[in-house]
Amino acid sequence: RLFWQSMANYSTTTESQDTEVVTGPEESHEFKTETKRMLQIVANSMYSEKEIFVRELISNAADALEKLRHLQSSENIETGTPLQVRITLDHEKKTFTIQDSGVGMTLDELNQNLGTIASSGSKKFLEKLENEGSGSRENIIGQFGVGFYSTFMVGDTIKVYTKSALPGSKGYCWSTDGQGSYTVAEADNVAVGTKIVIELREDSKSFASQIEVDSIIKKYSNFVGFPIFLNGTEVNTVEPLWTKDRSSVTAEQHQTFYRFIANAWDDPQYTLHFKTDAPLSIASVLYVPERHMESLGERMAPGVSLYSRKVLIQPKSKGLLPDWLRFVKGVVDSEDIPLNVSRELLQDNILSRLRQVMTSRVLKWLDNEAKKDEKKYNEFFLDFGQFIKEGACTDAMHKREIGKLLRFESSGLKEGDMTSLEGYASRKKEGQDKIYYLLTPKRQYAEDSPYTEMFKKNGVELLYLYDTVDEFVINHLRQFQGYDLVAADSPEAASHPLL
Ligand SMILES: Nc1nc(Cl)c2cnn(Cc3ccc(Br)cc3F)c2n1
């Protein structure tokens, strides 16, 4: 045990020590004015979500690894080191180090990247930053590719060692204290890729804690397509199931994935693995839990999280599905949405489009499941019907589809059995163009009611609606597939010639 303990320390110290050696003269550069302004705003204004610097640096590293993987396949460039992200924390020195074996940066990119990002997006970016709420700030970072700037939220000094994968490239050390200038010098012993060493600020020491950083990686970057090591231990071990080919995913894999993302112990009773390229690129896995435990007290949070290119954008995203579908758990990943879209931007056309496509697809999924196994669907409805009815009362856009998912008891079925509205209509009398119902707290009262007597005598079926919410459902629905919904004890019913 002592041996392994010493080995673990060994890997941590060697990885976090700067084995690189600056060899050339340090050239000092002033940050461009808009870059300085940007650093000021970024460094001092994003208190709400400091932790996202981890996500941003991992995303940059993943992009660099993706670029190298592409180069290796096309230009046959081989660097010999495995494509991975290594994060090491030094609790004594309070440093956070992230290293990727990706494509790395040339001297020009090193000098350009920081400035260009600032100058290219700067006008728009600075305006947005200054007048947007802080909520959108942490999201704008990724949008302008300025993820690197987020290191200024947590670092006193930042050192970047980088060497481009292009053959014959030199290694460099870029360094700054974020005050207004940075230095660049040639360095030896720099591995291909990029290594960023952050000396953490007083108020950001928590990012030198392995437990803290482990949970941040699991929260945002758990599905990044390259292994991420934290102090030598691989962190992201759960596969992004939604990106796999549908036919290759087993029920067991779905069960494991469901339990992981829903933080649940039961199994999914329904599973949807949905991918499409039009009108948007969408890859998603959605689940209906076996049982729902929404205690009357607190309202269940939405169960679906929004990803873009396997990076978490919004946990339990409110704008992705309508609130009445909050019992559905899972992941929706769309490459088309702007990276790190913020809540405020959720209304923008791409996202409302995504919401529209996903909602229709979920409704179709549930209807297909009902058609596949009516009995199982009725059990689902006994447990989740309250959500469907909430949708029937509130969602005007999908009224028709939701109507198909409703189930009620009926005078034509024995106690405990339920019918859909389509089922009722399929049993209607010749010439009957209405769907009749009786609002009553219990079946017994319905059976004893004089109205039921009359309807039965005339061979016209009656839906029995026991829930108080049913009245609102009927008032909102008003009709289904051309049939008006008419109360049996209403003057309209009494006047109807059929009876
Ligand atoms: N990991 C990684 N790999 C690559 Cl190839 C690039 C390219 N740009 N960036 C962002 C960035 C920009 C300027 C400075 Br200084 C540091 C920095 F991380 C990258 N990060």
XYZ file of C-alpha atoms and ligand atoms in Angstrom:
519
model
C 0.000 0.000 0.000
C 2.752 2.413 0.909
C 4.387 1.589 -2.425
C 1.273 2.471 -4.438
C 0.719 5.572 -2.342
C 4.252 6.732 -3.157
C 3.681 5.881 -6.851
C 0.504 8.020 -6.901
C 2.411 10.929 -5.376
C 5.226 10.299 -7.858
C 2.915 10.694 -10.868
C 1.264 13.788 -9.351
C 4.496 15.616 -8.576
C 6.276 14.821 -11.861
C 3.194 15.756 -13.889
C 2.591 19.011 -12.092
C 6.272 20.026 -11.965
C 7.308 22.194 -14.878
C 9.855 19.944 -16.533
C 10.020 22.483 -19.347
C 13.035 24.813 -19.402
C 12.880 28.335 -20.858
C 15.876 28.681 -23.196
C 15.334 31.801 -25.298
C 14.932 35.495 -24.365
C 11.553 36.473 -22.921
C 9.756 38.820 -25.316
C 7.281 40.987 -23.504
C 4.026 42.019 -25.227
C 1.327 44.448 -24.131
C -2.183 42.976 -24.303
C -4.245 44.841 -26.923
C -6.656 47.327 -25.326
C -9.764 45.283 -26.041
C -7.989 42.202 -24.715
C -7.239 44.060 -21.450
C -10.858 45.189 -21.235
C -12.007 41.651 -21.861
C -9.735 40.264 -19.155
C -11.003 42.835 -16.680
C -14.626 41.939 -17.327
C -14.046 38.194 -17.415
C -11.758 38.094 -14.407
C -14.001 40.166 -12.165
C -17.532 39.491 -13.221
C -18.324 35.836 -13.426
C -18.651 34.880 -9.754
C -21.750 32.779 -10.352
C -19.985 30.035 -12.283
C -16.210 30.098 -11.611
C -16.113 26.314 -11.976
C -16.824 26.465 -15.704
C -13.148 27.285 -16.379
C -12.604 23.526 -15.997
C -15.214 22.801 -18.685
C -13.797 25.466 -20.998
C -10.195 24.238 -20.743
C -11.258 20.598 -21.217
C -13.306 21.630 -24.279
C -10.280 23.481 -25.731
C -8.116 20.435 -25.034
C -10.691 18.112 -26.633
C -10.850 20.370 -29.713
C -7.032 20.310 -29.935
C -7.014 16.505 -29.634
C -9.761 16.233 -32.264
C -7.713 18.446 -34.621
C -4.640 16.249 -34.083
C -6.641 13.028 -34.571
C -7.861 14.482 -37.864
C -4.309 15.532 -38.864
C -2.977 12.081 -37.980
C -5.540 10.395 -40.193
C -5.064 12.816 -43.119
C -1.436 14.058 -42.955
C -0.109 10.929 -41.305
C 1.477 12.951 -38.486
C 2.383 10.646 -35.590
C 3.307 12.111 -32.202
C 3.502 8.841 -30.345
C 1.723 10.052 -27.220
C -1.832 8.825 -26.604
C -4.607 11.363 -27.189
C -5.628 12.348 -23.679
C -6.214 15.171 -21.183
C -4.242 15.084 -17.926
C -5.233 17.345 -15.048
C -2.968 17.488 -12.012
C -3.548 19.458 -8.820
C -0.806 20.453 -6.405
C -2.370 21.078 -3.005
C 0.777 22.655 -1.551
C 1.524 24.978 -4.457
C -2.213 25.560 -5.082
C -1.754 24.972 -8.809
C -4.213 23.555 -11.346
C -2.461 22.046 -14.375
C -4.203 20.755 -17.519
C -2.216 19.140 -20.294
C -3.379 17.817 -23.649
C -1.419 15.893 -26.259
C -3.315 17.738 -28.979
C -2.297 19.781 -31.999
C -0.578 22.495 -29.915
C 0.088 26.100 -30.940
C 2.699 27.746 -33.122
C 4.279 31.043 -32.031
C 1.892 32.920 -34.326
C -1.170 31.185 -32.914
C 0.098 31.836 -29.414
C 0.354 35.536 -30.162
C -2.695 35.661 -32.373
C -5.237 33.449 -30.649
C -5.611 35.539 -27.555
C -5.662 38.833 -29.420
C -7.750 37.803 -32.414
C -10.478 36.262 -30.296
C -10.607 39.538 -28.382
C -10.508 41.730 -31.477
C -12.764 39.567 -33.661
C -15.674 39.172 -31.287
C -14.733 42.041 -29.051
C -17.249 44.771 -29.956
C -20.244 42.412 -29.889
C -18.729 40.393 -27.060
C -17.956 43.371 -24.829
C -21.397 44.876 -25.363
C -23.034 41.563 -24.588
C -20.812 41.037 -21.574
C -21.449 44.471 -20.186
C -25.192 44.561 -20.557
C -26.141 40.881 -20.254
C -27.021 39.420 -16.871
C -24.212 37.456 -15.226
C -26.239 34.341 -16.075
C -25.320 34.611 -19.719
C -21.724 35.706 -19.101
C -20.351 32.294 -18.280
C -22.127 31.048 -21.365
C -20.760 33.674 -23.717
C -17.203 32.577 -22.965
C -17.388 29.368 -24.977
C -19.367 31.076 -27.717
C -16.520 33.391 -28.774
C -13.982 30.605 -28.319
C -12.551 32.636 -25.461
C -12.781 29.662 -23.101
C -9.161 30.280 -22.222
C -10.063 33.673 -20.743
C -11.986 31.909 -18.005
C -8.635 30.973 -16.440
C -8.331 34.648 -15.416
C -11.293 34.175 -13.123
C -9.376 31.758 -10.933
C -5.664 32.358 -11.627
C -3.129 34.852 -10.290
C -0.534 33.817 -12.840
C -0.996 31.581 -15.878
C 1.733 29.739 -17.756
C 1.121 28.025 -21.097
C 3.665 25.567 -22.476
C 2.869 24.566 -26.024
C 4.431 22.940 -29.065
C 2.656 22.491 -32.382
C 2.367 18.991 -33.816
C 3.622 20.343 -37.151
C 7.067 18.758 -37.683
C 10.046 20.957 -36.768
C 8.017 23.143 -34.441
C 9.648 24.747 -31.406
C 8.275 24.660 -27.881
C 7.237 27.917 -26.205
C 6.416 29.219 -22.774
C 3.723 31.933 -22.599
C 3.250 33.545 -19.232
C 1.208 36.346 -17.670
C -0.010 37.740 -14.383
C -3.132 38.996 -16.155
C -2.277 42.602 -15.361
C -1.660 43.888 -18.830
C 1.158 42.110 -20.518
C 2.447 38.649 -21.242
C 5.826 37.181 -22.163
C 6.698 34.515 -24.714
C 9.993 32.614 -24.813
C 11.300 29.521 -26.515
C 11.485 26.505 -24.203
C 12.972 23.018 -24.254
C 11.427 19.778 -23.163
C 7.933 20.933 -24.170
C 5.687 18.034 -25.188
C 3.550 18.317 -28.352
C 0.237 19.816 -27.281
C -0.606 22.388 -24.630
C -0.018 22.500 -20.895
C -1.654 25.261 -18.862
C -0.397 25.838 -15.305
C -2.627 28.079 -13.169
C -1.520 29.466 -9.806
C -4.911 29.669 -8.125
C -6.152 32.915 -6.566
C -6.866 33.124 -2.852
C -10.617 32.826 -3.480
C -10.230 29.852 -5.842
C -8.192 27.449 -3.754
C -11.010 24.878 -3.895
C -9.950 24.049 -7.455
C -6.809 22.406 -6.039
C -9.016 19.807 -4.330
C -9.313 16.483 -6.103
C -12.859 15.843 -4.857
C -14.061 19.232 -6.042
C -12.429 18.996 -9.491
C -13.534 15.365 -9.903
C -17.191 16.349 -9.431
C -16.864 19.333 -11.806
C -15.392 17.078 -14.524
C -18.151 14.502 -13.985
C -20.792 17.232 -14.140
C -19.736 18.996 -17.363
C -17.194 16.857 -19.210
C -18.128 13.319 -18.338
C -18.820 12.405 -21.947
C -15.894 14.148 -23.676
C -14.522 11.779 -26.325
C -10.993 11.515 -24.891
C -9.804 10.018 -21.592
C -9.462 12.646 -18.864
C -7.045 11.784 -16.029
C -7.198 13.626 -12.712
C -4.006 13.087 -10.657
C -3.453 9.941 -12.692
C -6.961 8.461 -12.306
C -9.276 8.282 -15.303
C -12.465 10.249 -14.506
C -14.761 10.105 -17.524
C -15.575 6.432 -17.782
C -19.296 6.504 -18.733
C -19.822 6.268 -22.487
C -21.960 8.878 -24.274
C -24.563 6.241 -25.158
C -26.516 8.633 -27.390
C -23.690 8.851 -29.923
C -23.531 5.073 -30.409
C -25.344 3.274 -33.194
C -28.862 2.524 -31.888
C -28.841 -1.155 -32.769
C -25.541 -1.699 -30.923
C -26.816 -0.536 -27.529
C -28.098 -3.278 -25.202
C -30.885 -3.008 -22.614
C -28.263 -3.432 -19.875
C -26.276 -0.482 -21.210
C -29.464 1.598 -21.214
C -30.217 0.531 -17.659
C -26.707 1.497 -16.460
C -26.793 4.786 -18.330
C -30.327 5.576 -17.088
C -29.305 4.968 -13.471
C -26.245 7.190 -13.953
C -27.947 10.192 -15.543
C -31.208 9.946 -13.567
C -29.327 9.210 -10.355
C -31.893 6.429 -9.858
C -32.034 2.840 -8.609
C -34.961 1.565 -10.687
C -35.046 0.664 -14.367
C -36.577 2.641 -17.220
C -40.015 1.383 -18.251
C -39.741 3.095 -21.646
C -36.554 3.897 -23.639
C -36.203 6.161 -26.674
C -32.884 6.347 -28.556
C -33.559 9.036 -31.153
C -31.116 10.500 -33.691
C -31.801 12.766 -36.645
C -29.881 15.112 -38.962
C -32.776 17.254 -40.158
C -34.048 19.845 -39.405
C -31.305 19.843 -36.730
C -28.559 17.420 -35.761
C -29.931 15.676 -32.681
C -28.721 12.610 -30.793
C -30.732 11.735 -27.709
C -31.590 9.001 -25.247
C -34.749 9.471 -23.180
C -36.248 7.297 -20.469
C -39.493 7.036 -18.522
C -38.690 5.747 -15.012
C -40.451 2.665 -13.672
C -42.156 4.628 -10.935
C -42.235 8.335 -10.235
C -41.602 9.739 -6.815
C -42.746 13.354 -7.206
C -43.644 14.054 -3.599
C -46.468 16.562 -3.302
C -44.036 19.047 -1.782
C -41.349 20.054 -4.198
C -41.921 20.104 -7.954
C -39.784 17.689 -9.943
C -36.940 19.366 -11.871
C -36.861 18.729 -15.631
C -35.126 15.413 -16.219
C -33.437 16.060 -19.563
C -29.997 17.729 -19.867
C -28.815 19.618 -22.924
C -25.399 18.771 -24.410
C -23.551 20.085 -27.403
C -20.863 17.836 -28.872
C -20.839 15.740 -25.691
C -20.206 18.735 -23.430
C -22.893 19.616 -20.873
C -24.510 22.960 -21.657
C -27.537 22.935 -19.397
C -28.232 20.389 -16.670
C -31.979 19.682 -16.289
C -32.767 22.109 -19.071
C -36.072 23.958 -18.589
C -36.558 25.051 -22.163
C -35.893 21.717 -23.831
C -39.232 19.965 -23.224
C -42.444 21.502 -21.853
C -42.586 21.419 -18.057
C -45.365 18.810 -18.019
C -42.851 16.346 -19.544
C -40.481 16.847 -16.583
C -40.843 13.151 -15.648
C -38.834 12.172 -18.766
C -35.123 11.634 -17.988
C -32.218 11.691 -20.406
C -29.860 13.596 -22.676
C -30.370 15.656 -25.817
C -27.199 16.529 -27.736
C -27.303 18.904 -30.670
C -24.174 20.126 -32.495
C -26.269 22.877 -34.068
C -26.903 24.875 -30.939
C -24.378 27.622 -30.242
C -21.961 26.202 -27.643
C -22.849 27.328 -24.119
C -26.160 28.840 -25.052
C -27.523 30.686 -22.073
C -30.988 30.426 -20.548
C -31.971 33.823 -21.930
C -31.036 32.668 -25.418
C -33.185 29.557 -25.041
C -35.996 31.276 -26.916
C -33.837 31.786 -29.946
C -35.055 30.047 -33.064
C -32.629 27.085 -33.057
C -33.597 26.158 -29.536
C -37.317 26.591 -29.904
C -36.949 24.466 -33.033
C -35.135 21.829 -30.978
C -37.898 21.967 -28.367
C -40.604 21.560 -31.014
C -38.922 18.562 -32.649
C -38.206 16.853 -29.327
C -41.707 17.388 -27.904
C -43.430 15.930 -30.974
C -41.003 13.023 -30.972
C -41.695 12.265 -27.280
C -45.470 12.342 -27.842
C -45.119 9.978 -30.806
C -42.883 7.703 -28.691
C -45.494 7.424 -25.912
C -48.298 6.824 -28.434
C -46.241 4.058 -30.094
C -45.575 2.451 -26.719
C -49.332 2.512 -25.989
C -50.038 0.837 -29.316
C -47.338 -1.763 -28.635
C -48.667 -2.749 -25.218
C -51.993 -1.212 -24.118
C -51.953 -2.897 -20.709
C -48.437 -1.679 -19.896
C -49.412 1.817 -21.074
C -52.430 1.816 -18.753
C -50.108 1.020 -15.840
C -47.830 3.861 -16.966
C -50.889 6.133 -17.136
C -52.011 5.254 -13.601
C -48.657 6.539 -12.368
C -47.867 9.351 -14.817
C -51.332 10.317 -16.049
C -51.282 13.459 -13.906
C -48.424 14.805 -16.050
C -50.240 13.979 -19.311
C -53.383 15.692 -17.995
C -51.293 18.733 -16.992
C -50.136 18.815 -20.614
C -53.714 18.455 -21.843
C -54.666 21.505 -19.747
C -51.739 23.712 -20.705
C -50.168 22.764 -24.021
C -52.113 24.266 -26.932
C -49.546 23.395 -29.614
C -49.693 19.620 -29.130
C -53.340 19.299 -28.069
C -54.206 16.674 -30.656
C -51.256 14.408 -29.864
C -51.792 14.725 -26.128
C -55.489 13.824 -26.500
C -54.399 10.464 -27.916
C -52.432 9.722 -24.725
C -55.372 10.244 -22.328
C -57.103 7.259 -20.733
C -60.401 7.140 -18.789
C -62.693 4.538 -17.267
C -65.956 4.055 -19.110
C -69.475 2.617 -18.808
C -68.535 0.252 -21.601
C -65.603 -1.332 -19.691
C -65.389 -3.100 -16.372
C -64.081 -1.247 -13.320
C -60.336 -0.637 -13.453
C -60.085 -0.875 -17.246
C -59.449 2.299 -19.231
C -60.094 3.420 -22.785
C -58.454 5.984 -25.031
C -60.609 8.579 -26.751
C -59.875 6.786 -30.035
C -61.093 3.546 -28.463
C -64.324 5.237 -27.340
C -64.867 6.676 -30.820
C -64.303 3.240 -32.408
C -67.275 1.907 -30.390
C -69.655 4.797 -31.068
C -73.190 4.291 -32.315
C -74.132 4.887 -35.912
C -74.530 8.647 -36.416
C -73.044 9.515 -32.997
C -70.791 12.522 -33.417
C -70.144 13.387 -29.778
C -67.996 11.933 -27.006
C -70.078 11.791 -23.816
C -68.634 11.918 -20.332
C -69.744 12.125 -16.733
C -67.718 14.054 -14.123
C -68.104 12.038 -10.932
C -65.786 11.304 -8.005
C -66.487 7.574 -8.014
C -67.687 4.848 -10.371
C -70.431 3.907 -7.955
C -72.033 7.358 -8.243
C -71.794 7.139 -12.006
C -73.417 3.714 -12.132
C -76.263 4.960 -9.920
C -76.869 8.143 -11.905
C -80.112 8.427 -13.920
C -78.122 9.761 -16.861
C -76.103 6.571 -17.077
C -79.360 4.607 -17.027
C -80.609 6.553 -20.029
C -77.326 6.326 -21.975
C -77.082 2.582 -21.301
C -80.639 2.035 -22.445
C -79.760 3.765 -25.695
C -76.531 1.829 -26.032
C -74.382 4.980 -25.890
C -71.100 4.657 -23.973
C -70.171 7.178 -21.274
C -66.654 8.123 -20.130
C -66.280 8.313 -16.337
C -64.007 11.163 -15.195
C -63.038 10.906 -11.519
C -60.189 13.490 -11.198
C -60.862 17.128 -10.394
C -58.257 17.964 -13.077
C -60.370 16.080 -15.661
C -62.797 18.995 -15.806
C -59.968 21.298 -16.831
C -58.705 18.743 -19.339
C -62.128 18.594 -21.002
C -62.562 22.379 -20.974
C -59.142 22.841 -22.594
C -59.491 19.971 -25.055
C -63.128 20.758 -26.030
C -63.070 18.221 -28.846
C -61.066 15.258 -30.103
C -60.641 14.226 -33.753
C -63.805 16.109 -34.683
C -65.943 14.802 -31.810
C -67.224 17.414 -29.367
C -66.774 16.404 -25.741
C -70.242 16.701 -24.145
C -71.219 16.228 -20.487
C -73.949 13.605 -20.113
C -75.793 15.769 -17.603
C -75.760 18.859 -19.836
C -78.807 20.342 -21.644
C -76.989 19.669 -24.932
C -76.891 15.954 -24.212
C -80.521 15.885 -23.181
C -81.611 17.461 -26.451
C -79.627 15.039 -28.575
C -81.885 12.986 -30.913
C -79.788 9.813 -30.440
C -81.065 9.197 -26.891
N -5.562 23.456 -25.282
C -5.521 24.297 -26.366
N -5.014 23.789 -27.531
C -4.977 24.574 -28.611
Cl -4.357 23.930 -30.079
C -5.420 25.911 -28.557
C -5.537 26.995 -29.444
N -6.068 28.038 -28.775
N -6.304 27.652 -27.501
C -6.857 28.569 -26.503
C -5.703 29.437 -26.055
C -5.421 30.580 -26.708
C -4.337 31.368 -26.310
C -3.568 30.999 -25.250
Br -2.134 32.052 -24.669
C -3.828 29.836 -24.592
C -4.900 29.067 -25.004
F -5.201 27.946 -24.347
C -5.930 26.358 -27.321
N -5.969 25.574 -26.227
